[in-house]
Coordinates of N, CA and C in Angstrom, one line a residue:
Y3 N 60.2 70.9 102.1 CA 59.2 71.9 101.7 C 57.8 71.3 101.5
S4 N 57.7 70.0 101.3 CA 56.5 69.3 100.8 C 55.3 69.6 101.7
E5 N 55.4 69.5 103.0 CA 54.2 69.8 103.8 C 53.7 71.2 103.7
A6 N 54.7 72.2 103.7 CA 54.3 73.6 103.6 C 53.8 73.9 102.2
V7 N 54.4 73.4 101.1 CA 53.9 73.6 99.8 C 52.5 73.0 99.6
N8 N 52.3 71.8 100.1 CA 51.0 71.2 100.0 C 49.9 72.0 100.7
Y9 N 50.3 72.6 101.9 CA 49.4 73.5 102.6 C 49.0 74.7 101.8
V10 N 50.0 75.4 101.3 CA 49.7 76.7 100.6 C 48.9 76.4 99.3
I11 N 49.2 75.3 98.6 CA 48.4 75.0 97.4 C 47.0 74.5 97.7
S12 N 46.9 73.6 98.7 CA 45.5 73.1 99.0 C 44.6 74.1 99.6
N13 N 45.2 75.2 100.2 CA 44.4 76.3 100.8 C 44.2 77.5 99.9
G14 N 44.6 77.3 98.6 CA 44.5 78.4 97.7 C 45.3 79.7 97.9
I15 N 46.4 79.5 98.7 CA 47.3 80.6 99.0 C 48.2 80.9 97.8
A16 N 48.7 79.8 97.2 CA 49.6 80.0 96.1 C 49.3 78.8 95.1
Q17 N 49.8 79.0 93.9 CA 49.7 78.0 92.8 C 51.1 77.6 92.4
G18 N 51.1 76.4 91.8 CA 52.4 75.9 91.3 C 52.7 76.6 90.0
K19 N 53.9 76.3 89.5 CA 54.4 76.9 88.3 C 54.0 76.1 87.1
G20 N 53.2 75.0 87.2 CA 52.8 74.1 86.2 C 53.6 72.8 86.2
N21 N 53.1 71.8 85.5 CA 53.7 70.5 85.4 C 54.1 69.9 86.8
S22 N 53.3 70.1 87.8 CA 53.5 69.6 89.1 C 54.8 70.2 89.8
V23 N 55.1 71.4 89.4 CA 56.3 72.1 89.9 C 55.8 73.3 90.7
F24 N 56.3 73.5 91.9 CA 56.0 74.7 92.7 C 57.1 75.7 92.6
G25 N 58.3 75.3 92.4 CA 59.4 76.3 92.2 C 59.9 76.8 93.5
V26 N 60.2 75.8 94.5 CA 60.6 76.2 95.8 C 61.9 77.1 95.9
H27 N 62.7 76.9 94.9 CA 64.0 77.7 94.9 C 63.9 79.0 94.1
E28 N 62.8 79.2 93.4 CA 62.6 80.5 92.6 C 62.3 81.6 93.6
T29 N 62.8 82.8 93.2 CA 62.5 83.9 94.1 C 61.1 84.4 93.9
L30 N 60.7 85.1 95.0 CA 59.3 85.6 95.0 C 59.3 87.1 94.8
T31 N 58.3 87.6 94.0 CA 58.2 89.0 93.8 C 57.4 89.7 94.8
R32 N 57.5 91.0 94.9 CA 56.7 91.8 95.9 C 55.2 91.6 95.6
G33 N 54.9 91.7 94.3 CA 53.5 91.5 94.0 C 52.9 90.2 94.3
D34 N 53.7 89.1 94.0 CA 53.2 87.8 94.3 C 53.1 87.6 95.8
A35 N 54.0 88.2 96.6 CA 53.9 88.1 98.0 C 52.6 88.7 98.5
A36 N 52.3 89.9 98.0 CA 51.0 90.6 98.4 C 49.8 89.7 98.1
V37 N 49.8 89.1 96.9 CA 48.6 88.2 96.6 C 48.6 87.0 97.5
M38 N 49.7 86.4 97.8 CA 49.7 85.3 98.7 C 49.3 85.6 100.1
I39 N 49.7 86.7 100.6 CA 49.4 87.2 102.0 C 47.9 87.4 102.0
V40 N 47.3 88.1 101.0 CA 45.8 88.3 101.0 C 45.1 86.9 101.0
N41 N 45.6 86.0 100.2 CA 45.0 84.7 100.1 C 45.1 83.9 101.4
A42 N 46.3 84.0 102.1 CA 46.5 83.3 103.3 C 45.6 83.9 104.4
L43 N 45.3 85.2 104.4 CA 44.5 85.8 105.4 C 43.0 85.7 105.0
G44 N 42.7 85.4 103.8 CA 41.3 85.4 103.3 C 40.7 86.7 103.3
L45 N 41.4 87.8 103.0 CA 40.9 89.1 103.0 C 40.1 89.4 101.8
N46 N 39.1 90.2 102.0 CA 38.2 90.7 100.9 C 38.9 91.9 100.2
V47 N 39.2 91.8 98.9 CA 39.9 92.8 98.2 C 39.0 93.7 97.4
E48 N 37.8 93.4 97.4 CA 36.8 94.2 96.5 C 36.6 95.6 96.9
D49 N 36.7 95.9 98.2 CA 36.4 97.2 98.7 C 37.6 98.1 99.0
A50 N 38.7 97.6 98.7 CA 40.0 98.3 99.1 C 40.0 99.7 98.3
P51 N 40.4 100.7 99.0 CA 40.5 102.0 98.3 C 41.8 102.0 97.4
E52 N 41.8 102.8 96.4 CA 42.9 102.9 95.5 C 44.1 103.4 96.3
S53 N 45.3 102.8 96.1 CA 46.5 103.3 96.7 C 47.1 104.4 95.7
L54 N 48.2 104.9 96.1 CA 48.9 105.9 95.2 C 49.8 105.3 94.2
F55 N 49.9 104.0 94.3 CA 50.9 103.3 93.4 C 50.5 103.3 92.0
T56 N 51.3 103.7 91.1 CA 51.0 103.8 89.7 C 51.6 102.6 88.9
D57 N 52.3 101.7 89.5 CA 53.0 100.6 88.8 C 52.3 99.3 89.0
L58 N 51.1 99.2 89.4 CA 50.4 98.0 89.7 C 49.8 97.4 88.5
N59 N 50.0 96.1 88.3 CA 49.3 95.4 87.2 C 47.9 94.9 87.7
S60 N 47.1 94.5 86.9 CA 45.7 94.0 87.3 C 45.8 92.8 88.1
R61 N 46.8 91.9 88.0 CA 46.8 90.7 88.8 C 47.1 91.0 90.3
V62 N 47.9 92.0 90.6 CA 48.3 92.3 92.0 C 47.6 93.5 92.6
K63 N 47.0 94.3 91.8 CA 46.5 95.6 92.2 C 45.5 95.5 93.4
D64 N 44.5 94.7 93.4 CA 43.6 94.6 94.5 C 44.3 94.1 95.8
A65 N 45.2 93.2 95.7 CA 45.9 92.7 96.9 C 46.8 93.8 97.5
V66 N 47.5 94.5 96.6 CA 48.4 95.5 97.1 C 47.6 96.6 97.8
N67 N 46.5 97.1 97.1 CA 45.6 98.1 97.6 C 45.1 97.7 99.0
T68 N 44.6 96.5 99.1 CA 44.1 96.0 100.4 C 45.1 96.0 101.5
L69 N 46.3 95.5 101.2 CA 47.4 95.5 102.3 C 47.9 96.9 102.6
Y70 N 47.9 97.7 101.6 CA 48.3 99.1 101.9 C 47.3 99.8 102.7
A71 N 46.0 99.7 102.4 CA 45.0 100.3 103.2 C 45.0 99.8 104.7
S72 N 45.4 98.6 104.9 CA 45.5 98.0 106.2 C 46.7 98.3 106.9
G73 N 47.7 99.0 106.3 CA 48.9 99.4 106.9 C 49.9 98.2 107.0
V74 N 49.7 97.2 106.2 CA 50.6 96.0 106.2 C 51.8 96.3 105.4
I75 N 51.7 96.9 104.2 CA 52.8 97.1 103.3 C 53.0 98.6 103.0
N76 N 54.2 98.9 102.5 CA 54.5 100.2 102.0 C 55.0 100.0 100.5
G77 N 55.2 101.1 99.9 CA 55.9 101.0 98.6 C 57.4 101.2 98.7
K78 N 58.0 101.1 97.6 CA 59.5 101.4 97.5 C 59.7 102.9 97.6
S79 N 58.8 103.7 97.0 CA 58.8 105.1 97.0 C 57.5 105.6 96.5
R80 N 57.1 106.8 96.7 CA 55.9 107.3 96.1 C 56.1 107.6 94.6
P81 N 55.4 107.2 93.7 CA 54.2 106.3 93.8 C 54.5 104.9 93.3
T82 N 55.6 104.3 93.7 CA 56.1 103.0 93.2 C 56.0 102.0 94.3
F83 N 55.3 100.9 93.9 CA 55.3 99.7 94.8 C 56.4 98.7 94.3
A84 N 56.7 98.7 93.1 CA 57.7 97.7 92.5 C 57.2 96.3 92.6
P85 N 56.1 95.9 92.0 CA 55.5 94.6 92.2 C 56.4 93.5 91.5
N86 N 57.2 93.8 90.6 CA 58.0 92.8 89.9 C 59.4 92.7 90.5
E87 N 59.7 93.5 91.5 CA 61.0 93.3 92.2 C 61.0 92.2 93.1
K88 N 62.1 91.5 93.3 CA 62.2 90.4 94.3 C 62.0 91.0 95.7
I89 N 61.4 90.2 96.6 CA 61.2 90.7 97.9 C 62.3 90.1 98.8
T90 N 62.8 90.9 99.7 CA 63.9 90.5 100.6 C 63.3 89.9 101.8
R91 N 64.2 89.2 102.5 CA 63.8 88.6 103.8 C 63.4 89.6 104.8
L92 N 64.0 90.8 104.8 CA 63.6 91.9 105.7 C 62.2 92.4 105.4
E93 N 62.0 92.6 104.1 CA 60.7 93.1 103.7 C 59.6 92.1 104.0
M94 N 59.9 90.8 103.8 CA 58.9 89.7 104.1 C 58.7 89.7 105.6
A95 N 59.7 89.9 106.4 CA 59.5 89.9 107.9 C 58.6 91.0 108.3
K96 N 58.7 92.1 107.7 CA 57.9 93.3 108.1 C 56.4 93.0 107.6
I97 N 56.2 92.5 106.4 CA 54.9 92.2 106.0 C 54.2 91.1 106.8
L98 N 54.9 90.1 107.1 CA 54.3 89.0 107.9 C 54.0 89.5 109.3
A99 N 54.9 90.2 109.9 CA 54.7 90.7 111.3 C 53.5 91.7 111.3
N100 N 53.4 92.5 110.3 CA 52.3 93.5 110.2 C 51.0 92.7 109.9
A101 N 51.0 91.8 109.0 CA 49.8 91.2 108.5 C 49.2 90.3 109.6
Y102 N 50.1 89.6 110.3 CA 49.6 88.7 111.4 C 49.6 89.3 112.8
K103 N 49.9 90.6 112.8 CA 49.9 91.4 114.1 C 50.8 90.7 115.1
L104 N 52.0 90.3 114.7 CA 52.9 89.7 115.6 C 53.8 90.7 116.4
D105 N 54.0 90.3 117.6 CA 54.8 91.2 118.6 C 56.1 90.5 118.9
G106 N 57.2 91.2 118.9 CA 58.5 90.6 119.2 C 58.9 91.0 120.6
T107 N 58.1 91.5 121.4 CA 58.5 92.0 122.8 C 59.1 90.8 123.6
G108 N 60.2 91.1 124.2 CA 60.8 90.1 125.0 C 61.8 89.3 124.3
V109 N 62.0 89.5 123.0 CA 63.0 88.7 122.2 C 64.0 89.6 121.7
K110 N 65.3 89.2 121.8 CA 66.4 90.0 121.2 C 67.2 89.0 120.3
N111 N 67.0 89.1 119.0 CA 67.7 88.2 118.2 C 69.2 88.6 118.1
E112 N 70.0 87.7 117.6 CA 71.4 87.9 117.5 C 71.9 88.2 116.1
F113 N 71.0 88.5 115.2 CA 71.3 88.7 113.8 C 72.2 90.0 113.6
K114 N 73.3 89.8 113.1 CA 74.2 91.0 112.9 C 73.9 91.7 111.6
D115 N 73.1 91.1 110.7 CA 72.7 91.8 109.5 C 71.3 92.5 109.5
V116 N 70.8 92.6 110.7 CA 69.5 93.3 110.9 C 69.7 94.6 111.7
N117 N 69.4 95.7 111.1 CA 69.6 97.0 111.8 C 68.3 97.3 112.6
T118 N 68.4 98.3 113.4 CA 67.3 98.6 114.4 C 65.9 98.9 113.7
N119 N 66.0 99.3 112.4 CA 64.7 99.6 111.7 C 63.9 98.4 111.5
W120 N 64.6 97.2 111.5 CA 63.9 96.0 111.2 C 63.8 95.0 112.3
T121 N 64.5 95.3 113.4 CA 64.6 94.3 114.5 C 63.2 93.9 115.1
T122 N 62.3 94.9 115.2 CA 60.9 94.6 115.7 C 60.3 93.4 114.9
F123 N 60.5 93.5 113.6 CA 59.8 92.5 112.7 C 60.5 91.2 112.8
T124 N 61.8 91.2 112.8 CA 62.5 89.9 112.8 C 62.3 89.3 114.2
N125 N 62.3 90.1 115.3 CA 62.1 89.5 116.6 C 60.7 88.9 116.7
A126 N 59.7 89.5 116.1 CA 58.3 88.9 116.1 C 58.3 87.5 115.4
L127 N 59.0 87.4 114.3 CA 59.1 86.1 113.7 C 59.8 85.0 114.5
V128 N 60.9 85.5 115.1 CA 61.8 84.6 115.9 C 60.9 84.1 117.1
K129 N 60.3 85.0 117.7 CA 59.5 84.7 118.9 C 58.4 83.7 118.7
R130 N 57.8 83.7 117.5 CA 56.8 82.7 117.2 C 57.3 81.4 116.5
G131 N 58.6 81.4 116.3 CA 59.2 80.2 115.7 C 59.0 80.2 114.2
I132 N 58.7 81.3 113.6 CA 58.4 81.4 112.1 C 59.7 81.3 111.4
T133 N 60.8 81.9 111.9 CA 62.1 81.8 111.3 C 63.2 81.7 112.4
K134 N 64.3 81.1 112.0 CA 65.4 81.0 112.9 C 66.6 81.8 112.2
G135 N 66.4 82.3 111.0 CA 67.4 82.9 110.3 C 68.2 81.9 109.5
K136 N 69.2 82.4 108.7 CA 70.0 81.6 107.9 C 71.1 80.9 108.8
S137 N 71.4 81.5 109.9 CA 72.3 81.0 110.9 C 72.0 81.7 112.2
K138 N 72.7 81.4 113.3 CA 72.4 82.0 114.6 C 72.6 83.5 114.5
T139 N 73.6 84.0 113.7 CA 73.9 85.4 113.7 C 73.5 86.1 112.4
E140 N 73.0 85.4 111.4 CA 72.7 85.9 110.1 C 71.2 85.6 109.7
F141 N 70.5 86.7 109.5 CA 69.1 86.5 109.1 C 69.0 86.3 107.6
G142 N 70.0 86.8 106.8 CA 69.9 86.8 105.4 C 69.1 88.0 104.9
A143 N 69.3 89.1 105.7 CA 68.5 90.2 105.6 C 68.2 90.7 104.1
L144 N 69.2 90.8 103.3 CA 69.0 91.3 102.0 C 68.9 90.3 100.9
Q145 N 68.8 89.0 101.3 CA 68.6 87.9 100.4 C 67.2 87.9 100.0
N146 N 66.9 87.5 98.8 CA 65.6 87.3 98.3 C 64.9 86.1 98.9
V147 N 63.6 86.3 99.1 CA 62.8 85.2 99.6 C 62.5 84.2 98.5
T148 N 62.5 83.0 98.7 CA 62.1 82.0 97.7 C 60.7 81.6 97.9
R149 N 60.1 81.0 96.9 CA 58.7 80.5 97.0 C 58.6 79.5 98.1
G150 N 59.6 78.6 98.3 CA 59.7 77.6 99.3 C 59.7 78.2 100.7
E151 N 60.6 79.2 100.9 CA 60.7 79.9 102.2 C 59.3 80.5 102.5
F152 N 58.7 81.2 101.6 CA 57.4 81.8 101.8 C 56.4 80.8 102.3
A153 N 56.4 79.6 101.6 CA 55.4 78.5 101.9 C 55.7 78.1 103.4
I154 N 57.0 78.0 103.7 CA 57.3 77.5 105.1 C 56.9 78.6 106.1
F155 N 57.1 79.9 105.8 CA 56.7 80.9 106.8 C 55.2 80.9 107.0
V156 N 54.4 80.8 105.9 CA 53.0 80.8 106.0 C 52.5 79.6 106.7
Y157 N 53.1 78.4 106.4 CA 52.7 77.2 107.1 C 53.0 77.3 108.6
R158 N 54.1 77.8 108.9 CA 54.5 77.9 110.4 C 53.5 78.8 111.1
L159 N 53.1 79.9 110.4 CA 52.1 80.8 111.0 C 50.8 80.0 111.3
K160 N 50.4 79.1 110.4 CA 49.2 78.3 110.7 C 49.4 77.3 111.8
V161 N 50.6 76.6 111.7 CA 50.9 75.6 112.7 C 50.9 76.2 114.1
T162 N 51.5 77.4 114.2 CA 51.6 78.1 115.6 C 50.3 78.8 115.9
K163 N 49.3 78.5 115.1 CA 47.9 79.0 115.3 C 47.8 80.5 115.5
V164 N 48.5 81.3 114.7 CA 48.4 82.7 114.7 C 47.0 83.0 114.0
E165 N 46.1 83.6 114.8 CA 44.8 84.0 114.3 C 44.8 85.5 114.1
V166 N 44.2 85.9 113.0 CA 44.1 87.3 112.7 C 42.7 87.7 112.5
D167 N 42.3 88.7 113.2 CA 40.9 89.3 113.0 C 41.0 90.1 111.7
T168 N 40.3 89.6 110.6 CA 40.3 90.3 109.3 C 39.2 91.3 109.2
E169 N 38.4 91.5 110.2 CA 37.3 92.5 110.0 C 37.6 93.8 110.6

């Protein structure tokens, strides 16, 4: 994880947990993921319109509003985003594919735990080499994303030179 963690910390995408600890095995919340995606993309959050979510705290509100207005994220239900819930690997695949405008055309993954609602997003990550899944046939669809996995995903997006027009 070290190269990926160093990348996200040195680029202001994420912070450590204190005492020189990043917490690579700790799970990531939906709110933290939104903040980190906004930081990774360098998005301006000041002008984002208010979303319909009523459960946002001040730390994640601007990031969630920005990503929602951009069509990158959805809530769990109206009017709930659930910023303190853990984010699953499927949810993260969708967010990364949407945020980085990744296309999975021409790829058919062999993940048995990914249904057709999510295939487009997982294919997009597989196509770019962002993830290979937990095994050849398992994506780990409903498993929670760890901070270390997130760092690796974002680092791989940078290494594969995925450029996003943020304007």
